[in-house]
JSON list of C-alpha atoms in Angstrom, two decimals:
[
{"chain": "A", "resi": 1, "resn": "UNK", "atom": "CA", "xyz": [-26.03, -2.56, 11.13]},
{"chain": "A", "resi": 2, "resn": "UNK", "atom": "CA", "xyz": [-25.93, 0.51, 9.72]},
{"chain": "A", "resi": 3, "resn": "UNK", "atom": "CA", "xyz": [-23.75, -0.13, 7.13]},
{"chain": "A", "resi": 4, "resn": "UNK", "atom": "CA", "xyz": [-21.27, 1.64, 3.98]},
{"chain": "A", "resi": 5, "resn": "UNK", "atom": "CA", "xyz": [-18.88, 2.07, 2.03]},
{"chain": "A", "resi": 6, "resn": "UNK", "atom": "CA", "xyz": [-17.50, 4.58, -0.73]},
{"chain": "A", "resi": 7, "resn": "UNK", "atom": "CA", "xyz": [-14.47, 3.89, -2.98]},
{"chain": "A", "resi": 8, "resn": "UNK", "atom": "CA", "xyz": [-12.03, 6.05, -4.99]},
{"chain": "A", "resi": 9, "resn": "UNK", "atom": "CA", "xyz": [-8.91, 5.32, -7.21]},
{"chain": "A", "resi": 10, "resn": "UNK", "atom": "CA", "xyz": [-5.81, 8.08, -7.44]},
{"chain": "A", "resi": 11, "resn": "UNK", "atom": "CA", "xyz": [-2.26, 8.17, -8.99]},
{"chain": "A", "resi": 12, "resn": "UNK", "atom": "CA", "xyz": [-1.33, 8.83, -5.48]},
{"chain": "A", "resi": 13, "resn": "UNK", "atom": "CA", "xyz": [0.86, 5.97, -4.34]},
{"chain": "A", "resi": 14, "resn": "UNK", "atom": "CA", "xyz": [-0.34, 4.37, -1.42]},
{"chain": "A", "resi": 15, "resn": "UNK", "atom": "CA", "xyz": [2.68, 6.51, 0.89]},
{"chain": "A", "resi": 16, "resn": "UNK", "atom": "CA", "xyz": [1.68, 9.77, -0.16]},
{"chain": "A", "resi": 17, "resn": "UNK", "atom": "CA", "xyz": [-2.11, 8.00, 1.07]},
{"chain": "A", "resi": 18, "resn": "UNK", "atom": "CA", "xyz": [-0.70, 7.20, 4.32]},
{"chain": "A", "resi": 19, "resn": "UNK", "atom": "CA", "xyz": [2.07, 10.02, 4.96]},
{"chain": "A", "resi": 20, "resn": "UNK", "atom": "CA", "xyz": [-2.18, 12.57, 4.56]},
{"chain": "A", "resi": 21, "resn": "UNK", "atom": "CA", "xyz": [-3.50, 9.82, 6.83]},
{"chain": "A", "resi": 22, "resn": "UNK", "atom": "CA", "xyz": [-1.09, 10.12, 9.18]},
{"chain": "A", "resi": 23, "resn": "UNK", "atom": "CA", "xyz": [-1.16, 13.50, 9.44]},
{"chain": "A", "resi": 24, "resn": "UNK", "atom": "CA", "xyz": [-4.41, 14.19, 12.05]},
{"chain": "A", "resi": 25, "resn": "UNK", "atom": "CA", "xyz": [-4.76, 17.99, 12.34]},
{"chain": "A", "resi": 26, "resn": "UNK", "atom": "CA", "xyz": [-4.25, 18.09, 8.57]},
{"chain": "A", "resi": 27, "resn": "UNK", "atom": "CA", "xyz": [-7.86, 16.76, 7.76]},
{"chain": "A", "resi": 28, "resn": "UNK", "atom": "CA", "xyz": [-8.68, 19.91, 7.68]},
{"chain": "A", "resi": 29, "resn": "UNK", "atom": "CA", "xyz": [-6.91, 20.23, 4.31]},
{"chain": "A", "resi": 30, "resn": "UNK", "atom": "CA", "xyz": [-9.49, 17.91, 2.88]},
{"chain": "A", "resi": 31, "resn": "UNK", "atom": "CA", "xyz": [-12.67, 17.03, 5.11]},
{"chain": "A", "resi": 32, "resn": "UNK", "atom": "CA", "xyz": [-14.18, 20.80, 4.52]},
{"chain": "A", "resi": 33, "resn": "UNK", "atom": "CA", "xyz": [-16.17, 18.58, 8.07]},
{"chain": "A", "resi": 34, "resn": "UNK", "atom": "CA", "xyz": [-13.64, 19.39, 10.32]},
{"chain": "A", "resi": 35, "resn": "UNK", "atom": "CA", "xyz": [-13.35, 23.11, 11.96]},
{"chain": "A", "resi": 36, "resn": "UNK", "atom": "CA", "xyz": [-10.80, 21.49, 14.87]},
{"chain": "A", "resi": 37, "resn": "UNK", "atom": "CA", "xyz": [-9.02, 18.68, 15.08]},
{"chain": "A", "resi": 38, "resn": "UNK", "atom": "CA", "xyz": [-6.22, 16.96, 17.75]},
{"chain": "A", "resi": 39, "resn": "UNK", "atom": "CA", "xyz": [-4.76, 14.27, 17.99]},
{"chain": "A", "resi": 40, "resn": "UNK", "atom": "CA", "xyz": [-3.23, 12.89, 21.56]},
{"chain": "A", "resi": 41, "resn": "UNK", "atom": "CA", "xyz": [-0.52, 10.57, 20.60]},
{"chain": "A", "resi": 42, "resn": "UNK", "atom": "CA", "xyz": [1.47, 9.18, 17.51]},
{"chain": "A", "resi": 43, "resn": "UNK", "atom": "CA", "xyz": [-0.66, 7.96, 14.78]},
{"chain": "A", "resi": 44, "resn": "UNK", "atom": "CA", "xyz": [-0.38, 5.01, 16.76]},
{"chain": "A", "resi": 45, "resn": "UNK", "atom": "CA", "xyz": [-2.63, 1.77, 18.14]},
{"chain": "A", "resi": 46, "resn": "UNK", "atom": "CA", "xyz": [-5.69, 2.71, 20.94]},
{"chain": "A", "resi": 47, "resn": "UNK", "atom": "CA", "xyz": [-4.13, 6.83, 20.16]},
{"chain": "A", "resi": 48, "resn": "UNK", "atom": "CA", "xyz": [-7.11, 9.57, 20.44]},
{"chain": "A", "resi": 49, "resn": "UNK", "atom": "CA", "xyz": [-7.70, 13.00, 18.91]},
{"chain": "A", "resi": 50, "resn": "UNK", "atom": "CA", "xyz": [-10.43, 15.08, 19.67]},
{"chain": "A", "resi": 51, "resn": "UNK", "atom": "CA", "xyz": [-12.63, 16.55, 16.66]},
{"chain": "A", "resi": 52, "resn": "UNK", "atom": "CA", "xyz": [-15.90, 19.01, 16.16]},
{"chain": "A", "resi": 53, "resn": "UNK", "atom": "CA", "xyz": [-17.28, 19.28, 12.69]},
{"chain": "A", "resi": 54, "resn": "UNK", "atom": "CA", "xyz": [-18.71, 22.20, 11.20]},
{"chain": "A", "resi": 55, "resn": "UNK", "atom": "CA", "xyz": [-21.98, 24.13, 14.55]},
{"chain": "A", "resi": 56, "resn": "UNK", "atom": "CA", "xyz": [-21.48, 20.55, 16.38]},
{"chain": "A", "resi": 57, "resn": "UNK", "atom": "CA", "xyz": [-20.30, 19.40, 19.71]},
{"chain": "A", "resi": 58, "resn": "UNK", "atom": "CA", "xyz": [-16.19, 17.63, 20.31]},
{"chain": "A", "resi": 59, "resn": "UNK", "atom": "CA", "xyz": [-15.60, 14.05, 20.38]},
{"chain": "A", "resi": 60, "resn": "UNK", "atom": "CA", "xyz": [-13.37, 11.98, 20.80]},
{"chain": "A", "resi": 61, "resn": "UNK", "atom": "CA", "xyz": [-12.42, 9.04, 18.72]},
{"chain": "A", "resi": 62, "resn": "UNK", "atom": "CA", "xyz": [-9.58, 5.88, 19.10]},
{"chain": "A", "resi": 63, "resn": "UNK", "atom": "CA", "xyz": [-7.25, 4.85, 16.32]},
{"chain": "A", "resi": 64, "resn": "UNK", "atom": "CA", "xyz": [-7.47, 1.08, 16.59]},
{"chain": "A", "resi": 65, "resn": "UNK", "atom": "CA", "xyz": [-5.82, -1.26, 14.02]},
{"chain": "A", "resi": 66, "resn": "UNK", "atom": "CA", "xyz": [-3.45, 0.85, 12.35]},
{"chain": "A", "resi": 67, "resn": "UNK", "atom": "CA", "xyz": [-1.05, -0.77, 9.51]},
{"chain": "A", "resi": 68, "resn": "UNK", "atom": "CA", "xyz": [1.02, 1.47, 7.81]},
{"chain": "A", "resi": 69, "resn": "UNK", "atom": "CA", "xyz": [0.41, 2.13, 4.04]},
{"chain": "A", "resi": 70, "resn": "UNK", "atom": "CA", "xyz": [-2.55, -0.09, 4.25]},
{"chain": "A", "resi": 71, "resn": "UNK", "atom": "CA", "xyz": [-4.45, 1.77, 6.70]},
{"chain": "A", "resi": 72, "resn": "UNK", "atom": "CA", "xyz": [-6.57, 2.20, 9.78]},
{"chain": "A", "resi": 73, "resn": "UNK", "atom": "CA", "xyz": [-10.48, 1.90, 11.47]},
{"chain": "A", "resi": 74, "resn": "UNK", "atom": "CA", "xyz": [-11.08, 4.46, 13.71]},
{"chain": "A", "resi": 75, "resn": "UNK", "atom": "CA", "xyz": [-13.89, 3.86, 16.63]},
{"chain": "A", "resi": 76, "resn": "UNK", "atom": "CA", "xyz": [-15.97, 6.24, 17.94]},
{"chain": "A", "resi": 77, "resn": "UNK", "atom": "CA", "xyz": [-18.89, 6.33, 20.86]},
{"chain": "A", "resi": 78, "resn": "UNK", "atom": "CA", "xyz": [-21.63, 8.17, 21.26]},
{"chain": "A", "resi": 79, "resn": "UNK", "atom": "CA", "xyz": [-24.13, 7.71, 24.34]},
{"chain": "A", "resi": 80, "resn": "UNK", "atom": "CA", "xyz": [-24.26, 3.84, 23.40]},
{"chain": "A", "resi": 81, "resn": "UNK", "atom": "CA", "xyz": [-24.10, 3.78, 19.00]},
{"chain": "A", "resi": 82, "resn": "UNK", "atom": "CA", "xyz": [-20.55, 3.22, 17.63]},
{"chain": "A", "resi": 83, "resn": "UNK", "atom": "CA", "xyz": [-19.12, 4.41, 14.80]},
{"chain": "A", "resi": 84, "resn": "UNK", "atom": "CA", "xyz": [-16.04, 2.40, 12.97]},
{"chain": "A", "resi": 85, "resn": "UNK", "atom": "CA", "xyz": [-14.50, 4.15, 9.66]},
{"chain": "A", "resi": 86, "resn": "UNK", "atom": "CA", "xyz": [-12.27, 1.63, 7.90]},
{"chain": "A", "resi": 87, "resn": "UNK", "atom": "CA", "xyz": [-9.84, 3.80, 5.52]},
{"chain": "A", "resi": 88, "resn": "UNK", "atom": "CA", "xyz": [-7.95, 1.34, 3.44]},
{"chain": "A", "resi": 89, "resn": "UNK", "atom": "CA", "xyz": [-5.47, 1.86, 0.72]},
{"chain": "A", "resi": 90, "resn": "UNK", "atom": "CA", "xyz": [-5.08, -1.20, -1.92]},
{"chain": "A", "resi": 91, "resn": "UNK", "atom": "CA", "xyz": [-2.64, -1.11, -4.10]},
{"chain": "A", "resi": 92, "resn": "UNK", "atom": "CA", "xyz": [-3.06, -0.71, -8.29]},
{"chain": "A", "resi": 93, "resn": "UNK", "atom": "CA", "xyz": [-1.00, -2.34, -11.02]},
{"chain": "A", "resi": 94, "resn": "UNK", "atom": "CA", "xyz": [-0.76, 0.80, -11.62]},
{"chain": "A", "resi": 95, "resn": "UNK", "atom": "CA", "xyz": [1.00, 1.88, -9.08]},
{"chain": "A", "resi": 96, "resn": "UNK", "atom": "CA", "xyz": [-1.77, 3.63, -7.26]},
{"chain": "A", "resi": 97, "resn": "UNK", "atom": "CA", "xyz": [-4.44, 3.28, -5.07]},
{"chain": "A", "resi": 98, "resn": "UNK", "atom": "CA", "xyz": [-7.96, 2.31, -4.08]},
{"chain": "A", "resi": 99, "resn": "UNK", "atom": "CA", "xyz": [-9.40, 4.48, -0.98]},
{"chain": "A", "resi": 100, "resn": "UNK", "atom": "CA", "xyz": [-11.76, 3.35, 0.50]},
{"chain": "A", "resi": 101, "resn": "UNK", "atom": "CA", "xyz": [-14.21, 4.23, 3.60]},
{"chain": "A", "resi": 102, "resn": "UNK", "atom": "CA", "xyz": [-16.21, 1.71, 5.18]},
{"chain": "A", "resi": 103, "resn": "UNK", "atom": "CA", "xyz": [-18.35, 2.59, 7.64]},
{"chain": "A", "resi": 104, "resn": "UNK", "atom": "CA", "xyz": [-20.12, 0.58, 10.52]},
{"chain": "A", "resi": 105, "resn": "UNK", "atom": "CA", "xyz": [-22.35, 1.53, 12.54]},
{"chain": "A", "resi": 106, "resn": "UNK", "atom": "CA", "xyz": [-23.64, -0.12, 16.01]},
{"chain": "A", "resi": 107, "resn": "UNK", "atom": "CA", "xyz": [-26.44, 0.75, 18.65]},
{"chain": "A", "resi": 108, "resn": "UNK", "atom": "CA", "xyz": [-29.56, 2.61, 19.25]},
{"chain": "A", "resi": 109, "resn": "UNK", "atom": "CA", "xyz": [-29.15, 5.66, 17.00]},
{"chain": "A", "resi": 110, "resn": "UNK", "atom": "CA", "xyz": [-27.23, 3.55, 13.66]},
{"chain": "A", "resi": 111, "resn": "UNK", "atom": "CA", "xyz": [-30.26, 5.03, 11.88]},
{"chain": "A", "resi": 112, "resn": "UNK", "atom": "CA", "xyz": [-29.41, 8.37, 12.20]},
{"chain": "A", "resi": 113, "resn": "UNK", "atom": "CA", "xyz": [-25.78, 8.27, 13.44]},
{"chain": "A", "resi": 114, "resn": "UNK", "atom": "CA", "xyz": [-24.50, 6.29, 9.76]},
{"chain": "A", "resi": 115, "resn": "UNK", "atom": "CA", "xyz": [-25.96, 8.98, 6.82]},
{"chain": "A", "resi": 116, "resn": "UNK", "atom": "CA", "xyz": [-25.07, 11.92, 9.20]},
{"chain": "A", "resi": 117, "resn": "UNK", "atom": "CA", "xyz": [-21.33, 10.38, 9.58]},
{"chain": "A", "resi": 118, "resn": "UNK", "atom": "CA", "xyz": [-20.93, 10.01, 5.71]},
{"chain": "A", "resi": 119, "resn": "UNK", "atom": "CA", "xyz": [-23.04, 12.76, 3.71]},
{"chain": "A", "resi": 120, "resn": "UNK", "atom": "CA", "xyz": [-20.19, 14.36, 2.97]},
{"chain": "A", "resi": 121, "resn": "UNK", "atom": "CA", "xyz": [-17.47, 10.77, 2.09]},
{"chain": "A", "resi": 122, "resn": "UNK", "atom": "CA", "xyz": [-17.73, 11.53, -1.71]},
{"chain": "A", "resi": 123, "resn": "UNK", "atom": "CA", "xyz": [-16.47, 15.33, -1.01]},
{"chain": "A", "resi": 124, "resn": "UNK", "atom": "CA", "xyz": [-13.47, 14.06, 1.03]},
{"chain": "A", "resi": 125, "resn": "UNK", "atom": "CA", "xyz": [-12.11, 10.88, -0.79]},
{"chain": "A", "resi": 126, "resn": "UNK", "atom": "CA", "xyz": [-11.99, 13.69, -4.03]},
{"chain": "A", "resi": 127, "resn": "UNK", "atom": "CA", "xyz": [-10.33, 15.96, -1.79]},
{"chain": "A", "resi": 128, "resn": "UNK", "atom": "CA", "xyz": [-8.15, 13.98, -0.42]},
{"chain": "A", "resi": 129, "resn": "UNK", "atom": "CA", "xyz": [-6.64, 12.58, -4.18]},
{"chain": "A", "resi": 130, "resn": "UNK", "atom": "CA", "xyz": [-6.58, 15.88, -5.65]},
{"chain": "A", "resi": 131, "resn": "UNK", "atom": "CA", "xyz": [-4.11, 17.01, -2.61]},
{"chain": "A", "resi": 132, "resn": "UNK", "atom": "CA", "xyz": [-2.44, 13.96, -3.62]},
{"chain": "A", "resi": 133, "resn": "UNK", "atom": "CA", "xyz": [-1.56, 14.30, -7.13]},
{"chain": "A", "resi": 134, "resn": "UNK", "atom": "CA", "xyz": [-0.61, 17.31, -6.37]}
]
């Protein structure tokens, strides 16, 4: 198993981060690694979305463990390799929160997929923080 974690603290409330997470088609505003994205239903357990990174093939991801104002996990399976990204919102005493992206990759291409999936997480979290605090 390949694992990785990135986090950032923000003065934005958990509800504000949740609002940005739940607007899947708006992720392009703070995630440069998305050319196209479309959700196929409500932001809830079992809903899928399709995403296309710049210059890459379209793939489908499933939302699992969706908990309002607390976070969600998405699962992508490509050619037997499973990528789980946990997006956690941890409230802070200040009223802000810490946003944590933790990733678990299993399967034949885990060592290749892991670094590829998580390479832009510091930039993504920084952009999320900027939009959330604006």
